[in-house]
CSV table of N, CA and C in Angstrom, one decimal:
chain,number,residue,atom,x,y,z
A,1360,ALA,N,105.3,56.8,19.3
A,1360,ALA,CA,103.9,57.6,18.8
A,1360,ALA,C,104.2,57.9,17.3
A,1361,GLU,N,105.2,58.4,17.2
A,1361,GLU,CA,105.8,59.2,15.6
A,1361,GLU,C,105.1,58.0,14.5
A,1362,VAL,N,106.1,56.8,14.8
A,1362,VAL,CA,106.1,55.6,14.1
A,1362,VAL,C,104.5,54.8,13.8
A,1363,LEU,N,103.9,55.0,15.3
A,1363,LEU,CA,102.4,54.6,15.1
A,1363,LEU,C,101.3,55.6,14.2
A,1364,ALA,N,101.8,56.5,14.2
A,1364,ALA,CA,100.9,57.7,13.5
A,1364,ALA,C,101.3,57.4,11.7
A,1365,PHE,N,102.6,57.2,11.8
A,1365,PHE,CA,102.9,57.1,10.3
A,1365,PHE,C,102.5,55.6,9.7
A,1366,GLU,N,102.3,54.6,10.5
A,1366,GLU,CA,101.9,53.3,10.3
A,1366,GLU,C,100.0,53.5,9.8
A,1367,ARG,N,99.6,54.5,10.7
A,1367,ARG,CA,98.0,54.4,10.4
A,1367,ARG,C,97.9,55.2,9.1
A,1368,ASP,N,98.7,56.4,8.9
A,1368,ASP,CA,99.0,57.0,7.3
A,1368,ASP,C,99.0,56.0,6.5
A,1369,ILE,N,99.8,55.1,6.4
A,1369,ILE,CA,100.0,54.3,5.3
A,1369,ILE,C,98.8,53.3,5.4
A,1370,GLU,N,98.1,52.7,6.4
A,1370,GLU,CA,97.0,52.0,6.3
A,1370,GLU,C,96.1,52.7,5.6
A,1371,ALA,N,95.8,54.2,5.8
A,1371,ALA,CA,94.6,54.9,5.1
A,1371,ALA,C,94.7,54.8,3.9
A,1372,ALA,N,96.2,55.3,3.4
A,1372,ALA,CA,96.4,55.5,2.0
A,1372,ALA,C,96.5,54.1,1.4
A,1373,VAL,N,96.6,52.8,1.8
A,1373,VAL,CA,96.3,51.7,1.2
A,1373,VAL,C,95.0,51.6,0.7
A,1374,VAL,N,94.1,52.2,2.0
A,1374,VAL,CA,92.6,52.0,1.6
A,1374,VAL,C,92.1,53.0,0.4
A,1375,ARG,N,93.0,54.2,0.3
A,1375,ARG,CA,92.4,55.1,-0.5
A,1375,ARG,C,93.0,54.8,-2.0
A,1376,GLY,N,93.8,53.8,-2.0
A,1376,GLY,CA,94.7,53.3,-3.4
A,1376,GLY,C,95.6,54.5,-3.7
A,1377,ASP,N,96.3,55.1,-2.6
A,1377,ASP,CA,97.1,56.3,-2.8
A,1377,ASP,C,98.5,55.9,-3.1
A,1378,VAL,N,98.9,55.5,-4.3
A,1378,VAL,CA,100.0,55.0,-4.6
A,1378,VAL,C,101.3,55.8,-4.1
A,1379,ALA,N,101.2,57.0,-4.6
A,1379,ALA,CA,102.2,58.2,-4.3
A,1379,ALA,C,102.5,58.1,-3.1
A,1380,PHE,N,101.8,58.2,-2.1
A,1380,PHE,CA,101.9,58.0,-0.7
A,1380,PHE,C,102.8,56.9,-0.2
A,1381,VAL,N,102.2,55.7,-0.7
A,1381,VAL,CA,102.6,54.5,-0.2
A,1381,VAL,C,104.2,54.3,-0.9
A,1382,ASP,N,104.2,54.6,-2.3
A,1382,ASP,CA,105.6,54.5,-2.7
A,1382,ASP,C,106.6,55.5,-1.8
A,1383,ALA,N,106.4,56.8,-1.5
A,1383,ALA,CA,107.1,57.4,-0.7
A,1383,ALA,C,107.5,57.1,0.5
A,1384,ALA,N,106.6,56.5,1.4
A,1384,ALA,CA,106.6,55.8,2.2
A,1384,ALA,C,107.7,54.3,2.6
A,1385,SER,N,107.4,53.9,1.7
A,1385,SER,CA,108.2,52.6,1.4
A,1385,SER,C,109.8,52.6,0.7
A,1386,ALA,N,110.5,51.7,1.5
A,1386,ALA,CA,112.0,51.8,1.1
A,1386,ALA,C,111.9,51.0,-0.1
A,1387,PRO,N,113.1,51.4,-1.0
A,1387,PRO,CA,113.4,50.5,-2.4
A,1387,PRO,C,113.3,48.8,-2.2
A,1388,THR,N,113.7,48.4,-1.0
A,1388,THR,CA,113.7,47.3,-0.8
A,1388,THR,C,112.7,46.7,-0.1
A,1389,PHE,N,111.5,47.3,0.0
A,1389,PHE,CA,110.2,46.9,0.8
A,1389,PHE,C,109.7,45.6,0.5
A,1390,THR,N,109.5,44.4,1.2
A,1390,THR,CA,108.9,43.5,0.8
A,1390,THR,C,107.6,43.3,1.6
A,1391,PHE,N,106.6,42.6,1.5
A,1391,PHE,CA,105.0,42.3,2.1
A,1391,PHE,C,105.1,40.9,1.5
A,1392,THR,N,105.3,40.1,3.0
A,1392,THR,CA,104.9,38.7,3.2
A,1392,THR,C,103.4,38.4,3.4
A,1393,HIS,N,102.9,37.8,2.9
A,1393,HIS,CA,101.4,37.4,3.0
A,1393,HIS,C,101.3,36.2,3.5
A,1394,GLY,N,100.3,35.9,4.3
A,1394,GLY,CA,100.3,34.4,5.0
A,1394,GLY,C,101.3,34.0,5.8
A,1395,ALA,N,100.9,33.3,7.0
A,1395,ALA,CA,101.8,33.0,8.0
A,1395,ALA,C,102.3,31.5,8.0
A,1396,GLY,N,102.2,30.7,6.8
A,1396,GLY,CA,102.7,29.5,6.3
A,1396,GLY,C,104.2,29.6,6.7
A,1397,TRP,N,104.9,30.7,6.6
A,1397,TRP,CA,106.4,30.6,6.8
A,1397,TRP,C,106.7,30.4,8.3
A,1398,THR,N,105.7,30.5,8.9
A,1398,THR,CA,106.0,30.4,10.6
A,1398,THR,C,106.1,29.1,11.1
A,1399,THR,N,105.7,28.1,10.2
A,1399,THR,CA,105.8,26.7,10.8
A,1399,THR,C,106.6,25.9,9.7
A,1400,GLY,N,107.7,26.6,8.9
A,1400,GLY,CA,108.3,25.7,7.9
A,1400,GLY,C,107.9,25.7,6.4
A,1401,GLY,N,106.5,26.2,6.4
A,1401,GLY,CA,105.8,26.0,4.9
A,1401,GLY,C,106.4,27.4,4.2
A,1402,GLU,N,105.5,27.8,3.2
A,1402,GLU,CA,105.6,28.7,2.4
A,1402,GLU,C,104.3,29.8,2.8
A,1403,PRO,N,104.8,31.1,2.5
A,1403,PRO,CA,103.5,32.3,2.7
A,1403,PRO,C,103.1,32.3,1.3
A,1404,ILE,N,101.8,32.7,1.6
A,1404,ILE,CA,100.9,32.9,0.4
A,1404,ILE,C,101.5,33.5,-0.6
A,1405,ARG,N,102.1,34.8,-0.7
A,1405,ARG,CA,102.8,35.1,-1.6
A,1405,ARG,C,104.2,36.2,-0.8
A,1406,VAL,N,104.9,36.6,-1.6
A,1406,VAL,CA,105.9,37.8,-1.2
A,1406,VAL,C,105.9,38.7,-2.2
A,1407,ASP,N,105.3,39.9,-1.8
A,1407,ASP,CA,105.5,41.3,-2.7
A,1407,ASP,C,106.6,41.9,-2.7
A,1408,SER,N,107.1,42.4,-3.8
A,1408,SER,CA,108.0,43.2,-3.8
A,1408,SER,C,107.4,44.8,-3.5
A,1409,ARG,N,107.9,45.5,-3.6
A,1409,ARG,CA,107.5,47.2,-3.5
A,1409,ARG,C,106.8,47.2,-4.8
A,1410,ALA,N,107.2,46.9,-5.8
A,1410,ALA,CA,106.3,47.2,-7.2
A,1410,ALA,C,105.0,46.2,-7.2
A,1411,ASP,N,105.5,45.1,-6.6
A,1411,ASP,CA,104.2,44.3,-6.6
A,1411,ASP,C,102.9,44.9,-5.6
A,1412,TRP,N,103.5,45.4,-4.1
A,1412,TRP,CA,102.6,45.7,-3.4
A,1412,TRP,C,102.0,47.1,-3.8
A,1413,LEU,N,103.0,48.0,-4.5
A,1413,LEU,CA,102.1,49.5,-5.2
A,1413,LEU,C,101.1,48.9,-6.0
A,1414,ALA,N,101.2,47.7,-7.0
A,1414,ALA,CA,100.3,47.6,-8.0
A,1414,ALA,C,98.9,47.1,-7.1
A,1415,THR,N,99.3,46.4,-6.1
A,1415,THR,CA,97.9,46.1,-5.4
A,1415,THR,C,97.1,47.2,-4.9
A,1416,VAL,N,98.3,48.2,-4.4
A,1416,VAL,CA,97.4,49.4,-3.8
A,1416,VAL,C,96.9,50.3,-4.8
A,1417,ALA,N,97.3,50.2,-5.9
A,1417,ALA,CA,96.7,51.1,-7.0
A,1417,ALA,C,95.4,50.2,-7.3
A,1418,ASN,N,94.7,49.1,-7.3
A,1418,ASN,CA,93.8,48.4,-7.3
A,1418,ASN,C,92.8,48.7,-6.5
A,1419,ALA,N,93.4,49.3,-5.1
A,1419,ALA,CA,92.2,50.1,-4.1
A,1419,ALA,C,91.2,48.8,-3.8
A,1420,PRO,N,91.8,47.3,-3.2
A,1420,PRO,CA,90.8,46.6,-2.9
A,1420,PRO,C,90.2,46.4,-1.6
A,1421,TYR,N,90.6,47.1,-0.7
A,1421,TYR,CA,90.1,47.4,0.3
A,1421,TYR,C,89.1,48.3,1.1
A,1422,ALA,N,88.2,47.9,1.5
A,1422,ALA,CA,87.1,49.1,2.1
A,1422,ALA,C,87.6,49.6,3.3
A,1423,SER,N,88.4,48.9,4.0
A,1423,SER,CA,88.8,49.4,5.1
A,1423,SER,C,90.0,48.6,5.9
A,1424,ARG,N,91.1,49.0,6.7
A,1424,ARG,CA,92.0,48.4,7.4
A,1424,ARG,C,92.1,49.2,8.7
A,1425,ALA,N,91.9,48.3,9.5
A,1425,ALA,CA,92.1,49.2,10.9
A,1425,ALA,C,93.1,48.3,11.9
A,1426,LEU,N,94.0,49.5,12.3
A,1426,LEU,CA,95.0,48.6,13.1
A,1426,LEU,C,94.3,48.5,14.8
A,1427,ASP,N,94.8,47.3,15.3
A,1427,ASP,CA,94.4,47.1,16.7
A,1427,ASP,C,95.5,46.4,17.4
A,1428,SER,N,95.9,46.6,18.5
A,1428,SER,CA,96.5,45.9,19.5
A,1428,SER,C,98.1,46.1,19.1
A,1429,VAL,N,98.4,47.2,18.5
A,1429,VAL,CA,99.7,47.4,17.8
A,1429,VAL,C,100.9,48.0,19.2
A,1430,ARG,N,102.0,47.3,19.2
A,1430,ARG,CA,102.9,47.5,20.1
A,1430,ARG,C,104.1,48.0,19.3
A,1431,THR,N,105.2,48.7,20.1
A,1431,THR,CA,106.4,49.0,19.4
A,1431,THR,C,107.5,48.5,20.2
A,1432,GLU,N,108.7,48.1,19.3
A,1432,GLU,CA,109.9,48.0,20.0
A,1432,GLU,C,110.7,49.0,19.1
A,1433,VAL,N,111.5,49.9,20.0
A,1433,VAL,CA,112.4,50.7,19.6
A,1433,VAL,C,113.9,50.5,19.9
A,1434,HIS,N,114.6,50.6,18.7
A,1434,HIS,CA,116.0,50.6,18.4
A,1434,HIS,C,116.6,51.6,17.9
A,1435,GLY,N,116.6,52.9,18.6
A,1435,GLY,CA,117.3,54.1,17.8
A,1435,GLY,C,116.4,54.4,16.7
A,1436,ASP,N,117.1,54.2,15.5
A,1436,ASP,CA,116.7,54.7,14.2
A,1436,ASP,C,115.8,53.5,13.6
A,1437,VAL,N,115.6,52.3,14.4
A,1437,VAL,CA,114.8,51.4,13.8
A,1437,VAL,C,113.8,51.0,14.8
A,1438,VAL,N,112.4,50.6,14.1
A,1438,VAL,CA,111.4,50.5,15.1
A,1438,VAL,C,110.6,49.4,14.5
A,1439,ILE,N,110.4,48.1,15.5
A,1439,ILE,CA,109.5,47.1,14.9
A,1439,ILE,C,108.2,47.4,15.6
A,1440,THR,N,106.9,47.2,14.6
A,1440,THR,CA,105.7,47.1,15.3
A,1440,THR,C,105.1,45.7,15.1
A,1441,TYR,N,104.3,45.4,16.1
A,1441,TYR,CA,103.6,44.2,16.0
A,1441,TYR,C,102.2,44.7,16.3
A,1442,GLY,N,101.4,43.6,15.9
A,1442,GLY,CA,99.9,43.8,16.3
A,1442,GLY,C,99.0,43.4,15.3
A,1443,ARG,N,98.0,43.8,15.2
A,1443,ARG,CA,96.7,43.0,14.3
A,1443,ARG,C,96.2,44.4,13.5
A,1444,TYR,N,95.8,44.0,12.3
A,1444,TYR,CA,94.8,44.6,11.5
A,1444,TYR,C,93.7,43.8,11.3
A,1445,VAL,N,92.6,44.7,11.1
A,1445,VAL,CA,91.2,44.1,10.7
A,1445,VAL,C,91.1,44.8,9.1
A,1446,GLY,N,90.9,43.9,8.3
A,1446,GLY,CA,90.3,44.6,6.9
A,1446,GLY,C,89.1,43.9,6.3
A,1447,ARG,N,88.6,44.5,5.6
A,1447,ARG,CA,87.5,44.3,5.0
A,1447,ARG,C,87.8,44.6,3.3
A,1448,PHE,N,87.7,43.6,2.5
A,1448,PHE,CA,87.7,43.8,0.9
A,1448,PHE,C,86.3,44.3,0.1
A,1449,LYS,N,86.6,45.2,-0.6
A,1449,LYS,CA,85.4,45.8,-1.4
A,1449,LYS,C,84.7,44.8,-2.1
A,1450,ASN,N,85.4,43.9,-2.7
A,1450,ASN,CA,84.4,43.0,-3.7
A,1450,ASN,C,85.3,41.7,-3.4
A,1451,ALA,N,84.8,40.6,-2.7
A,1451,ALA,CA,85.1,39.5,-2.3
A,1451,ALA,C,83.8,38.2,-2.4
A,1452,ALA,N,84.2,37.3,-2.4
A,1452,ALA,CA,83.3,36.1,-2.1
A,1452,ALA,C,82.7,36.4,-0.6
A,1453,PRO,N,81.3,36.1,-0.4
A,1453,PRO,CA,80.9,35.9,0.9
A,1453,PRO,C,81.9,35.1,1.9
A,1454,GLY,N,82.2,35.3,3.2
A,1454,GLY,CA,83.1,34.5,3.9
A,1454,GLY,C,84.5,34.8,3.9
A,1455,ARG,N,84.8,35.7,2.7
A,1455,ARG,CA,86.2,36.0,2.4
A,1455,ARG,C,86.4,37.8,2.3
A,1456,ARG,N,85.5,38.3,2.9
A,1456,ARG,CA,85.2,39.7,2.8
A,1456,ARG,C,86.1,40.5,4.1
A,1457,LEU,N,85.8,39.9,5.1
A,1457,LEU,CA,86.5,40.3,6.9
A,1457,LEU,C,87.3,39.3,7.2
A,1458,PHE,N,88.5,40.2,7.6
A,1458,PHE,CA,89.7,39.2,7.7
A,1458,PHE,C,90.5,39.9,8.9
A,1459,THR,N,91.4,39.2,9.7
A,1459,THR,CA,92.3,39.7,10.5
A,1459,THR,C,93.5,39.1,10.1
A,1460,VAL,N,94.9,39.9,10.4
A,1460,VAL,CA,96.0,39.5,10.1
A,1460,VAL,C,96.8,40.0,11.3
A,1461,TRP,N,97.5,39.2,12.1
A,1461,TRP,CA,98.6,39.6,13.0
A,1461,TRP,C,99.8,39.7,12.3
A,1462,PHE,N,100.5,40.9,12.5
A,1462,PHE,CA,101.9,41.2,12.0
A,1462,PHE,C,103.0,41.5,12.6
A,1463,GLN,N,104.2,41.8,11.8
A,1463,GLN,CA,105.4,42.3,12.6
A,1463,GLN,C,105.8,43.2,11.5
A,1464,ARG,N,106.2,44.4,11.6
A,1464,ARG,CA,106.6,45.4,10.5
A,1464,ARG,C,108.1,46.0,10.9
A,1465,VAL,N,108.7,46.6,9.9
A,1465,VAL,CA,110.1,47.2,10.4
A,1465,VAL,C,110.0,48.6,9.6
A,1466,TYR,N,110.4,49.6,10.7
A,1466,TYR,CA,110.7,50.8,9.9
A,1466,TYR,C,111.7,51.3,10.0
A,1467,ALA,N,112.7,52.2,9.3
A,1467,ALA,CA,113.8,52.7,9.8
A,1467,ALA,C,113.8,54.4,9.3
A,1468,ARG,N,114.3,55.0,10.3
A,1468,ARG,CA,114.6,56.5,10.0
A,1468,ARG,C,115.7,56.7,9.2
A,1469,ARG,N,115.7,57.2,7.9
A,1469,ARG,CA,116.7,57.5,6.9
A,1469,ARG,C,116.3,59.0,6.1
A,1470,ASP,N,117.4,59.7,6.3
A,1470,ASP,CA,117.5,61.2,6.0
A,1470,ASP,C,116.3,61.9,6.5
A,1471,GLY,N,115.9,61.6,8.0
A,1471,GLY,CA,115.4,62.5,8.8
A,1471,GLY,C,113.9,62.0,8.8
A,1472,ARG,N,113.5,60.8,7.9
A,1472,ARG,CA,112.2,60.5,7.9
A,1472,ARG,C,111.9,59.0,8.2
A,1473,TRP,N,110.9,58.5,8.2
A,1473,TRP,CA,110.3,57.1,8.5
A,1473,TRP,C,110.4,56.3,7.1
A,1474,GLN,N,110.9,55.3,7.1
A,1474,GLN,CA,110.5,54.4,5.9
A,1474,GLN,C,110.0,53.2,6.2
A,1475,TYR,N,109.0,52.6,5.5
A,1475,TYR,CA,108.6,51.1,5.8
A,1475,TYR,C,109.5,50.3,5.2
A,1476,LEU,N,110.0,49.4,5.8
A,1476,LEU,CA,110.5,48.6,5.3
A,1476,LEU,C,110.6,46.9,5.0
A,1477,SER,N,109.5,46.5,5.9
A,1477,SER,CA,109.1,45.2,5.6
A,1477,SER,C,107.7,45.0,6.5
A,1478,HIS,N,106.7,44.2,5.9
A,1478,HIS,CA,105.7,43.4,6.6
A,1478,HIS,C,105.8,42.0,6.6
A,1479,ARG,N,105.4,41.5,7.7
A,1479,ARG,CA,105.2,40.2,7.8
A,1479,ARG,C,104.2,39.5,8.1
A,1480,THR,N,103.2,38.8,7.9
A,1480,THR,CA,102.1,37.9,8.3
A,1480,THR,C,102.8,37.2,9.2
A,1481,VAL,N,102.4,37.1,10.9
A,1481,VAL,CA,102.7,36.2,11.6
A,1481,VAL,C,101.4,35.3,12.0
A,1482,ASP,N,100.5,35.6,11.6
A,1482,ASP,CA,99.2,34.8,11.9
A,1482,ASP,C,98.1,35.3,11.0
A,1483,GLY,N,97.5,34.3,10.4
A,1483,GLY,CA,96.3,34.9,9.4
A,1483,GLY,C,96.8,34.7,8.0
A,1484,PRO,N,96.0,35.2,6.9
A,1484,PRO,CA,94.8,36.1,7.3
A,1484,PRO,C,93.6,34.8,7.8
A,1485,LYS,N,92.9,35.3,8.8
A,1485,LYS,CA,91.7,34.7,9.2
A,1485,LYS,C,90.4,35.2,8.8
A,1486,TYR,N,89.6,34.5,7.8
A,1486,TYR,CA,88.6,35.1,7.7
A,1486,TYR,C,87.3,34.9,8.4
A,1487,GLU,N,86.5,35.7,8.6
A,1487,GLU,CA,85.2,36.2,9.5
A,1487,GLU,C,84.2,36.2,8.9
A,1488,THR,N,82.8,35.9,9.5
A,1488,THR,CA,81.6,35.9,8.7
A,1488,THR,C,81.2,37.3,8.6
A,1489,ASP,N,80.8,37.7,7.3
A,1489,ASP,CA,80.7,39.2,7.1
A,1489,ASP,C,79.5,39.9,7.8
C-alpha cells in the first residue's frame, strides 16, 4: 500500500510538472523505457535517463495520467509494480492525445525511504480516439 501511494504521488507530480518531487523520488540510476518494441526483440521508442525524464517532466506535457489495474510483487526492500496507466497529453494531434501503457516498475527502500528505480513499458503506448 505504501509503494502504491508513492507511485500515485509520482504520477501526480509528473502531471503537475513537479521536477523537484520526481527528482527526489528517483534513484540516480533511474531509467524510463518508452515503447514495448523491446519485448519482441526490437527497440524501444526511447530510453530516458533520469535527466532526460526530468526534462520531460519540466515540460509538463500531460493533462492526466491515471493508474489502473496495478499489482505489486514484494521482495523485502524491493517492490515491483505492474499495471496500466491511462494518459492524456495536453497538446497532441487528434488521435494521439489519449493513450494507454502497460508497465512494470521497480522501487527500492533506501535510507528509510522509497526510490523509483525503473519504468519499462511492456505494452503500448496504444492511442485511442479522443
